[in-house]
């Protein structure tokens, strides 16, 4: 509360009386109270009597009363205590619409003496009003070709509250295509525009249903909503457009009716009816604006038709629509701001003294575009002019010196978004009221290569029928470049890749200029059903930019392959004949045929049927399975042989078919059929494809094994020959002949018999040579048989008879034949003798032949199991089968014999000592045998 009075001061009362006498209506003091609106009856406002300096007792005698200017008794005074209170509830929005400060003025009058006071009661606003839109639903039509960044004006909401309780912000329901752009002009007026963030696609989403919400700044904040129904339009591709989206006009408030406000000029790039434009006020324009301004629908002239009042409204925001005359009308929008001015008759003047256009789109911030001079013919404060740009564009104006301004780049430029800017420069003086003028500068933006070619789809799928004609056009790829001139000239090429090691350029080619794709070969679905290629689009800029797309090519199948019966389509078929017993019943499975089609899908779906089937035939065939069954019992009139022609056809367009002939023979008994079918199945199984592969594999492995065996034998033979040649060169066995004598044929046979390497050879030299010579020859022979052999001392357990010792001291004449046999205990020399065992069971035996003397050559040497330290030397594997001991007429033969059935299993290795001359008489043998027997008896007597 503000109190300008000082009640109780006698000096001030005296002054009041003097003033009252001079001017009766002079206000002696002024009080100011503040209360919130919607206060209830009886709400305390202030102690008016006390604030006026009146005593409580003076209120009734002096007849204190209050008088309201509008004669509404909003307040009353309690005459008992002098308190001012609320009499009627006050609605601030009804009392003071569109006024920031609402004050109710009261006059307080007291008599005796008469005094008059002024009391102002300020009605404080509360947040009791919701934001309200003019309409609950707003229908918009937006063409689908409108680029991102396009804006569409929306009607602002109205809130009767003021200050912080008025509208502060707007929100749009969540979506990916639209957003809000809230602009606040110099008069703090909020305008809302719907901004398109993403290109629309009517075929994908023809309509959008959004909710626009307005919020005030109260606590709690209140909101109001309206629904936006947006229809996407996709024909008549050019909408009318104004030179600038915002026009600002200033009018004197005393402008006469008919005064031209502005002449709008919108252009349409279409022709004919689509280019004829009709101008209308937007549906969002409130009725009070329509009562003051009018528009010529054909010329676009906006004129004054009502009275302008600066105090009522000094700014009019008019939204104008320019609608073309197409079948699907398109609308262009602009906004007109009309400022109502009071005085000041000379507006500022703008002159462009220098303009540097076009401006490259990659120009850095701060680049100077134009130099502008400003002049105002007025003087004083009215001649001071300020220049600015009210648009949201990437340009700004800054003062240089005196009356000159420079227009500079203030943000990034993008020619593809905006190729030309209409820079509206406003010059405003500082007069009261001020005058302003606007000037439009067209700034063209030049292109640089900053956009790569782009495909509408980075992955595209096409289908080609197989057996296509090479060189025919199958598809066209298309890329777009938002640049211009050579920066937008696009060439197409294939990115090198390979399909089964074959370059992709062998399959298809692409026209570098128009993107037409041609096949270079006739495709076969059965060979390749799908392949992928990559296409590059490159512009001609410096440096060039490019982008890629992937083309998936599917080769569609056509019915170009006929069904083919399998060679063994029936398990019972043999040369086309099938045996069926006459006793077979209905449903009996005769056989099953199978055909294969190389196509796919319906083209490979095979059905079976009989061709030229005779009437009353007892056989039927499964349409899809190929199973041939008996459909009726056999009767006596049926023939014994049926020739069936089976037709297999696919489901292609056109159909392709194949036939086969099957002979069915009827037999009497079931066993015959089973036997015949079993033989046919065996023959089929033997020569079936898996069995043929198995036979080929076995033969290949066997042949490989045989080749390895032959190579191995040849290598062994070569090794043997090298060893024999080495022995011959070293003269290991000197003799009269000076070399070995043996049979080449026997050598080969001995090699094939694969004599084991663990056989040793015992040789007895004939004739009466000295002991040293005999030992030398024996050692030489043993060394030849086994190079690692060393002579060993006789075992001490040997027991010799007297006759044997005498015989061993003399020369032994080899006349008979002897055999060395390998037994369980070692080699055994077999002679035609009677063995005389030694007293010890584990010792060896030495027995002379029966009836032989000391000069007989028939002796038996046997090693017992108790003499393992004296084994018989084994015969080497490469020892010749027949050889001649050097210096001896005896021929030694090595052979293998099979043991007899009566003998226990023994080794089959033998060494045979035979005569060199086989023409000796048997008489000498007999005589030698008798002498041997006498010698044995004499030896036995001497032992005893």
Short mmCIF file of N, CA, C and O in Angstrom, two decimals, residues 413-502:
data_model
loop_
_atom_site.label_atom_id
_atom_site.label_comp_id
_atom_site.label_asym_id
_atom_site.label_seq_id
_atom_site.Cartn_x
_atom_site.Cartn_y
_atom_site.Cartn_z
N UNK A 413 26.43 -21.91 -44.91
CA UNK A 413 25.56 -21.81 -46.08
C UNK A 413 25.46 -23.17 -46.75
O UNK A 413 26.42 -23.94 -46.77
N UNK A 414 24.32 -23.45 -47.27
CA UNK A 414 24.10 -24.72 -47.98
C UNK A 414 23.21 -24.43 -49.18
O UNK A 414 22.01 -24.17 -49.03
N UNK A 415 23.82 -24.43 -50.38
CA UNK A 415 23.06 -24.11 -51.58
C UNK A 415 21.94 -25.10 -51.83
O UNK A 415 20.88 -24.75 -52.38
N UNK A 416 22.18 -26.39 -51.42
CA UNK A 416 21.17 -27.41 -51.68
C UNK A 416 19.92 -27.19 -50.82
O UNK A 416 18.83 -27.63 -51.19
N UNK A 417 20.07 -26.53 -49.69
CA UNK A 417 18.91 -26.21 -48.85
C UNK A 417 18.27 -24.91 -49.30
O UNK A 417 17.07 -24.81 -49.50
N UNK A 418 19.07 -23.89 -49.48
CA UNK A 418 18.58 -22.58 -49.93
C UNK A 418 19.58 -22.03 -50.93
O UNK A 418 20.73 -21.76 -50.59
N UNK A 419 19.12 -21.91 -52.17
CA UNK A 419 20.01 -21.42 -53.22
C UNK A 419 19.99 -19.89 -53.34
O UNK A 419 20.86 -19.31 -53.98
N UNK A 420 19.00 -19.28 -52.73
CA UNK A 420 18.91 -17.81 -52.80
C UNK A 420 18.24 -17.31 -51.53
O UNK A 420 17.25 -17.87 -51.06
N UNK A 421 18.81 -16.27 -50.97
CA UNK A 421 18.27 -15.65 -49.77
C UNK A 421 17.71 -14.27 -50.12
O UNK A 421 18.35 -13.50 -50.84
N UNK A 422 16.51 -14.02 -49.62
CA UNK A 422 15.93 -12.69 -49.71
C UNK A 422 16.19 -12.01 -48.37
O UNK A 422 15.44 -12.18 -47.41
N UNK A 423 17.26 -11.28 -48.32
CA UNK A 423 17.66 -10.61 -47.07
C UNK A 423 16.85 -9.33 -46.95
O UNK A 423 17.00 -8.39 -47.75
N UNK A 424 15.99 -9.31 -45.98
CA UNK A 424 15.13 -8.14 -45.74
C UNK A 424 15.81 -7.30 -44.66
O UNK A 424 15.92 -7.71 -43.50
N UNK A 425 16.27 -6.13 -45.05
CA UNK A 425 16.97 -5.22 -44.14
C UNK A 425 16.00 -4.12 -43.73
O UNK A 425 15.36 -3.48 -44.58
N UNK A 426 15.87 -3.97 -42.46
CA UNK A 426 14.96 -2.97 -41.91
C UNK A 426 15.77 -1.83 -41.29
O UNK A 426 16.69 -2.08 -40.51
N UNK A 427 15.42 -0.62 -41.68
CA UNK A 427 16.04 0.58 -41.10
C UNK A 427 14.98 1.30 -40.28
O UNK A 427 13.90 1.62 -40.80
N UNK A 428 15.28 1.60 -39.02
CA UNK A 428 14.30 2.21 -38.12
C UNK A 428 14.97 3.39 -37.39
O UNK A 428 16.08 3.27 -36.89
N UNK A 429 14.23 4.50 -37.40
CA UNK A 429 14.77 5.65 -36.67
C UNK A 429 14.36 5.59 -35.21
O UNK A 429 13.62 4.70 -34.79
N UNK A 430 14.83 6.56 -34.44
CA UNK A 430 14.55 6.60 -33.01
C UNK A 430 13.52 7.64 -32.64
O UNK A 430 13.42 8.05 -31.48
N UNK A 431 12.75 8.05 -33.63
CA UNK A 431 11.70 9.02 -33.36
C UNK A 431 10.56 8.42 -32.56
O UNK A 431 10.44 7.20 -32.42
N UNK A 432 9.70 9.29 -32.03
CA UNK A 432 8.53 8.87 -31.28
C UNK A 432 7.32 9.51 -31.94
O UNK A 432 7.14 10.75 -31.85
N UNK A 433 6.54 8.71 -32.62
CA UNK A 433 6.79 7.29 -32.94
C UNK A 433 7.83 7.15 -34.04
O UNK A 433 8.01 8.07 -34.84
N UNK A 434 8.50 6.02 -34.09
CA UNK A 434 9.57 5.84 -35.06
C UNK A 434 8.99 5.50 -36.42
O UNK A 434 7.86 5.03 -36.56
N UNK A 435 9.83 5.73 -37.46
CA UNK A 435 9.51 5.33 -38.83
C UNK A 435 10.57 4.33 -39.28
O UNK A 435 11.74 4.43 -38.90
N UNK A 436 10.17 3.41 -40.11
CA UNK A 436 11.10 2.38 -40.58
C UNK A 436 10.86 2.09 -42.05
O UNK A 436 9.81 2.43 -42.60
N UNK A 437 11.87 1.49 -42.65
CA UNK A 437 11.79 1.10 -44.05
C UNK A 437 12.55 -0.21 -44.22
O UNK A 437 13.49 -0.50 -43.47
N UNK A 438 12.12 -1.00 -45.16
CA UNK A 438 12.76 -2.30 -45.41
C UNK A 438 13.26 -2.36 -46.84
O UNK A 438 12.69 -1.73 -47.74
N UNK A 439 14.33 -3.08 -47.02
CA UNK A 439 14.87 -3.29 -48.36
C UNK A 439 15.30 -4.75 -48.47
O UNK A 439 15.89 -5.31 -47.54
N UNK A 440 15.00 -5.34 -49.60
CA UNK A 440 15.30 -6.75 -49.84
C UNK A 440 16.51 -6.86 -50.76
O UNK A 440 16.55 -6.22 -51.83
N UNK A 441 17.48 -7.62 -50.34
CA UNK A 441 18.67 -7.90 -51.15
C UNK A 441 18.66 -9.38 -51.49
O UNK A 441 18.60 -10.24 -50.59
N UNK A 442 18.72 -9.69 -52.77
CA UNK A 442 18.76 -11.09 -53.21
C UNK A 442 20.22 -11.55 -53.23
O UNK A 442 21.05 -11.00 -53.95
N UNK A 443 20.51 -12.54 -52.42
CA UNK A 443 21.86 -13.09 -52.33
C UNK A 443 21.83 -14.52 -52.88
O UNK A 443 21.21 -15.41 -52.29
N UNK A 444 22.46 -14.70 -54.04
CA UNK A 444 22.54 -16.02 -54.65
C UNK A 444 23.73 -16.79 -54.05
O UNK A 444 24.80 -16.21 -53.82
N UNK A 445 23.54 -18.08 -53.84
CA UNK A 445 24.58 -18.95 -53.29
C UNK A 445 25.12 -19.83 -54.42
O UNK A 445 24.34 -20.52 -55.09
N UNK A 446 26.43 -19.80 -54.64
CA UNK A 446 27.04 -20.63 -55.69
C UNK A 446 27.41 -22.00 -55.13
O UNK A 446 27.65 -22.17 -53.93
N UNK A 447 27.48 -22.95 -56.03
CA UNK A 447 27.63 -24.36 -55.64
C UNK A 447 29.10 -24.76 -55.55
O UNK A 447 29.94 -24.30 -56.32
N UNK A 448 29.39 -25.63 -54.58
CA UNK A 448 30.66 -26.36 -54.51
C UNK A 448 30.31 -27.84 -54.38
O UNK A 448 29.21 -28.20 -53.95
N UNK A 449 31.25 -28.67 -54.73
CA UNK A 449 30.98 -30.12 -54.73
C UNK A 449 31.09 -30.67 -53.32
O UNK A 449 32.11 -31.22 -52.90
N UNK A 450 30.00 -30.54 -52.57
CA UNK A 450 29.99 -31.01 -51.18
C UNK A 450 28.94 -32.09 -50.94
O UNK A 450 28.68 -32.45 -49.80
N UNK A 451 28.32 -32.58 -52.02
CA UNK A 451 27.31 -33.64 -51.87
C UNK A 451 27.65 -34.78 -52.81
O UNK A 451 27.84 -34.57 -54.02
N UNK A 452 27.72 -35.95 -52.26
CA UNK A 452 27.97 -37.15 -53.06
C UNK A 452 26.67 -37.61 -53.69
O UNK A 452 25.58 -37.35 -53.16
N UNK A 453 26.75 -38.28 -54.85
CA UNK A 453 25.53 -38.86 -55.44
C UNK A 453 24.88 -39.81 -54.44
O UNK A 453 25.56 -40.51 -53.69
N UNK A 454 23.58 -39.83 -54.44
CA UNK A 454 22.85 -40.69 -53.49
C UNK A 454 21.79 -41.48 -54.24
O UNK A 454 21.13 -40.96 -55.13
N UNK A 455 21.68 -42.75 -53.87
CA UNK A 455 20.64 -43.63 -54.40
C UNK A 455 19.43 -43.57 -53.48
O UNK A 455 19.56 -43.40 -52.26
N UNK A 456 18.24 -43.71 -54.08
CA UNK A 456 17.04 -43.75 -53.26
C UNK A 456 17.06 -44.96 -52.33
O UNK A 456 16.62 -44.89 -51.20
N UNK A 457 17.59 -46.08 -52.84
CA UNK A 457 17.73 -47.29 -52.04
C UNK A 457 19.13 -47.83 -52.24
O UNK A 457 19.59 -47.97 -53.38
N UNK A 458 19.79 -48.12 -51.13
CA UNK A 458 21.15 -48.63 -51.22
C UNK A 458 21.19 -50.12 -51.57
O UNK A 458 22.23 -50.62 -51.99
N UNK A 459 20.09 -50.80 -51.40
CA UNK A 459 20.00 -52.21 -51.77
C UNK A 459 18.75 -52.40 -52.59
O UNK A 459 17.66 -51.98 -52.17
N UNK A 460 18.88 -52.97 -53.78
CA UNK A 460 17.75 -53.16 -54.68
C UNK A 460 17.76 -54.60 -55.19
O UNK A 460 18.83 -55.17 -55.42
N UNK A 461 16.61 -55.16 -55.32
CA UNK A 461 16.48 -56.55 -55.78
C UNK A 461 15.70 -56.58 -57.09
O UNK A 461 14.63 -55.94 -57.20
N UNK A 462 16.23 -57.29 -58.07
CA UNK A 462 15.55 -57.45 -59.35
C UNK A 462 15.47 -58.94 -59.68
O UNK A 462 16.24 -59.75 -59.14
N UNK A 463 14.57 -59.28 -60.58
CA UNK A 463 14.37 -60.66 -60.98
C UNK A 463 14.48 -60.75 -62.51
O UNK A 463 13.91 -59.92 -63.24
N UNK A 464 15.22 -61.76 -62.97
CA UNK A 464 15.43 -61.98 -64.40
C UNK A 464 15.05 -63.42 -64.70
O UNK A 464 15.46 -64.35 -63.97
N UNK A 465 14.28 -63.61 -65.74
CA UNK A 465 13.96 -64.97 -66.14
C UNK A 465 15.16 -65.58 -66.86
O UNK A 465 15.86 -64.91 -67.61
N UNK A 466 15.36 -66.84 -66.58
CA UNK A 466 16.49 -67.52 -67.22
C UNK A 466 16.25 -67.61 -68.72
O UNK A 466 15.16 -67.39 -69.23
N UNK A 467 17.32 -67.92 -69.45
CA UNK A 467 17.32 -67.98 -70.91
C UNK A 467 16.99 -66.62 -71.51
O UNK A 467 16.37 -66.52 -72.58
N UNK A 468 17.36 -65.57 -70.78
CA UNK A 468 17.11 -64.23 -71.27
C UNK A 468 17.99 -63.94 -72.48
O UNK A 468 19.00 -64.60 -72.73
N UNK A 469 17.60 -62.91 -73.19
CA UNK A 469 18.36 -62.51 -74.38
C UNK A 469 19.51 -61.59 -73.95
O UNK A 469 19.28 -60.56 -73.32
N UNK A 470 20.74 -61.95 -74.24
CA UNK A 470 21.87 -61.06 -73.88
C UNK A 470 21.74 -59.70 -74.55
O UNK A 470 21.35 -59.60 -75.71
N UNK A 471 22.06 -58.67 -73.79
CA UNK A 471 22.02 -57.31 -74.32
C UNK A 471 20.70 -56.60 -74.12
O UNK A 471 20.58 -55.43 -74.44
N UNK A 472 19.69 -57.30 -73.59
CA UNK A 472 18.41 -56.65 -73.36
C UNK A 472 18.44 -55.85 -72.06
O UNK A 472 19.13 -56.21 -71.11
N UNK A 473 17.67 -54.77 -72.03
CA UNK A 473 17.65 -53.91 -70.85
C UNK A 473 16.85 -54.58 -69.75
O UNK A 473 15.71 -55.01 -69.96
N UNK A 474 17.45 -54.68 -68.54
CA UNK A 474 16.78 -55.36 -67.43
C UNK A 474 16.48 -54.41 -66.27
O UNK A 474 15.55 -54.67 -65.51
N UNK A 475 17.24 -53.36 -66.12
CA UNK A 475 17.02 -52.48 -64.96
C UNK A 475 17.80 -51.19 -65.19
O UNK A 475 18.76 -51.16 -65.97
N UNK A 476 17.38 -50.16 -64.50
CA UNK A 476 18.05 -48.87 -64.57
C UNK A 476 18.30 -48.37 -63.14
O UNK A 476 17.36 -48.27 -62.36
N UNK A 477 19.55 -48.14 -62.82
CA UNK A 477 19.89 -47.55 -61.53
C UNK A 477 19.94 -46.03 -61.70
O UNK A 477 20.31 -45.51 -62.75
N UNK A 478 19.52 -45.35 -60.67
CA UNK A 478 19.46 -43.89 -60.75
C UNK A 478 19.91 -43.29 -59.42
O UNK A 478 19.43 -43.71 -58.37
N UNK A 479 20.82 -42.38 -59.51
CA UNK A 479 21.29 -41.65 -58.34
C UNK A 479 21.07 -40.15 -58.58
O UNK A 479 21.03 -39.69 -59.73
N UNK A 480 20.92 -39.44 -57.53
CA UNK A 480 20.70 -37.99 -57.62
C UNK A 480 21.79 -37.27 -56.86
O UNK A 480 22.32 -37.78 -55.88
N UNK A 481 22.11 -36.10 -57.34
CA UNK A 481 23.13 -35.26 -56.71
C UNK A 481 22.54 -33.87 -56.56
O UNK A 481 22.12 -33.24 -57.55
N UNK A 482 22.46 -33.42 -55.33
CA UNK A 482 21.83 -32.12 -55.08
C UNK A 482 22.71 -30.95 -55.49
O UNK A 482 22.26 -29.80 -55.41
N UNK A 483 23.94 -31.23 -55.93
CA UNK A 483 24.76 -30.16 -56.48
C UNK A 483 24.26 -29.77 -57.86
O UNK A 483 23.25 -30.30 -58.36
N UNK A 484 24.98 -28.89 -58.54
CA UNK A 484 24.53 -28.44 -59.85
C UNK A 484 25.72 -28.44 -60.82
O UNK A 484 26.88 -28.60 -60.41
N UNK A 485 25.38 -28.27 -62.10
CA UNK A 485 26.36 -28.25 -63.19
C UNK A 485 27.20 -29.51 -63.17
O UNK A 485 26.67 -30.60 -63.00
N UNK A 486 28.51 -29.38 -63.37
CA UNK A 486 29.34 -30.58 -63.45
C UNK A 486 29.41 -31.32 -62.12
O UNK A 486 29.70 -32.51 -62.09
N UNK A 487 29.15 -30.63 -61.02
CA UNK A 487 29.15 -31.32 -59.73
C UNK A 487 28.00 -32.30 -59.60
O UNK A 487 28.02 -33.15 -58.70
N UNK A 488 27.00 -32.19 -60.45
CA UNK A 488 25.86 -33.09 -60.40
C UNK A 488 25.84 -34.06 -61.58
O UNK A 488 24.87 -34.81 -61.73
N UNK A 489 26.88 -34.01 -62.45
CA UNK A 489 26.94 -34.94 -63.58
C UNK A 489 27.44 -36.29 -63.06
O UNK A 489 28.55 -36.41 -62.56
N UNK A 490 26.60 -37.31 -63.19
CA UNK A 490 26.85 -38.61 -62.56
C UNK A 490 27.18 -39.64 -63.64
O UNK A 490 26.52 -39.70 -64.69
N UNK A 491 28.19 -40.45 -63.36
CA UNK A 491 28.51 -41.62 -64.19
C UNK A 491 28.43 -42.86 -63.32
O UNK A 491 28.70 -42.82 -62.13
N UNK A 492 28.07 -43.96 -63.98
CA UNK A 492 27.85 -45.23 -63.27
C UNK A 492 28.90 -46.25 -63.73
O UNK A 492 29.30 -46.27 -64.91
N UNK A 493 29.28 -47.12 -62.81
CA UNK A 493 30.25 -48.17 -63.14
C UNK A 493 30.05 -49.33 -62.18
O UNK A 493 29.46 -49.18 -61.11
N UNK A 494 30.56 -50.49 -62.61
CA UNK A 494 30.50 -51.69 -61.78
C UNK A 494 31.74 -51.76 -60.89
O UNK A 494 32.85 -51.46 -61.34
N UNK A 495 31.55 -52.16 -59.65
CA UNK A 495 32.68 -52.44 -58.75
C UNK A 495 33.10 -53.88 -58.98
O UNK A 495 32.27 -54.79 -58.92
N UNK A 496 34.38 -54.07 -59.28
CA UNK A 496 34.87 -55.39 -59.65
C UNK A 496 34.66 -56.38 -58.50
O UNK A 496 34.97 -56.10 -57.35
N UNK A 497 34.09 -57.53 -58.87
CA UNK A 497 33.95 -58.66 -57.97
C UNK A 497 33.91 -59.91 -58.84
O UNK A 497 34.02 -59.82 -60.07
N UNK A 498 33.78 -61.05 -58.23
CA UNK A 498 33.84 -62.31 -58.98
C UNK A 498 32.77 -63.25 -58.46
O UNK A 498 32.41 -63.24 -57.28
N UNK A 499 32.24 -64.05 -59.38
CA UNK A 499 31.30 -65.12 -59.07
C UNK A 499 31.91 -66.42 -59.58
O UNK A 499 32.05 -66.60 -60.80
N UNK A 500 32.29 -67.28 -58.65
CA UNK A 500 32.97 -68.54 -59.01
C UNK A 500 34.20 -68.23 -59.86
O UNK A 500 34.43 -68.84 -60.92
N UNK A 501 35.00 -67.26 -59.39
CA UNK A 501 36.25 -66.86 -60.04
C UNK A 501 36.03 -66.26 -61.42
O UNK A 501 36.98 -66.16 -62.21
N UNK A 502 34.80 -65.89 -61.76
CA UNK A 502 34.51 -65.23 -63.03
C UNK A 502 34.16 -63.78 -62.72
O UNK A 502 33.32 -63.50 -61.86
#
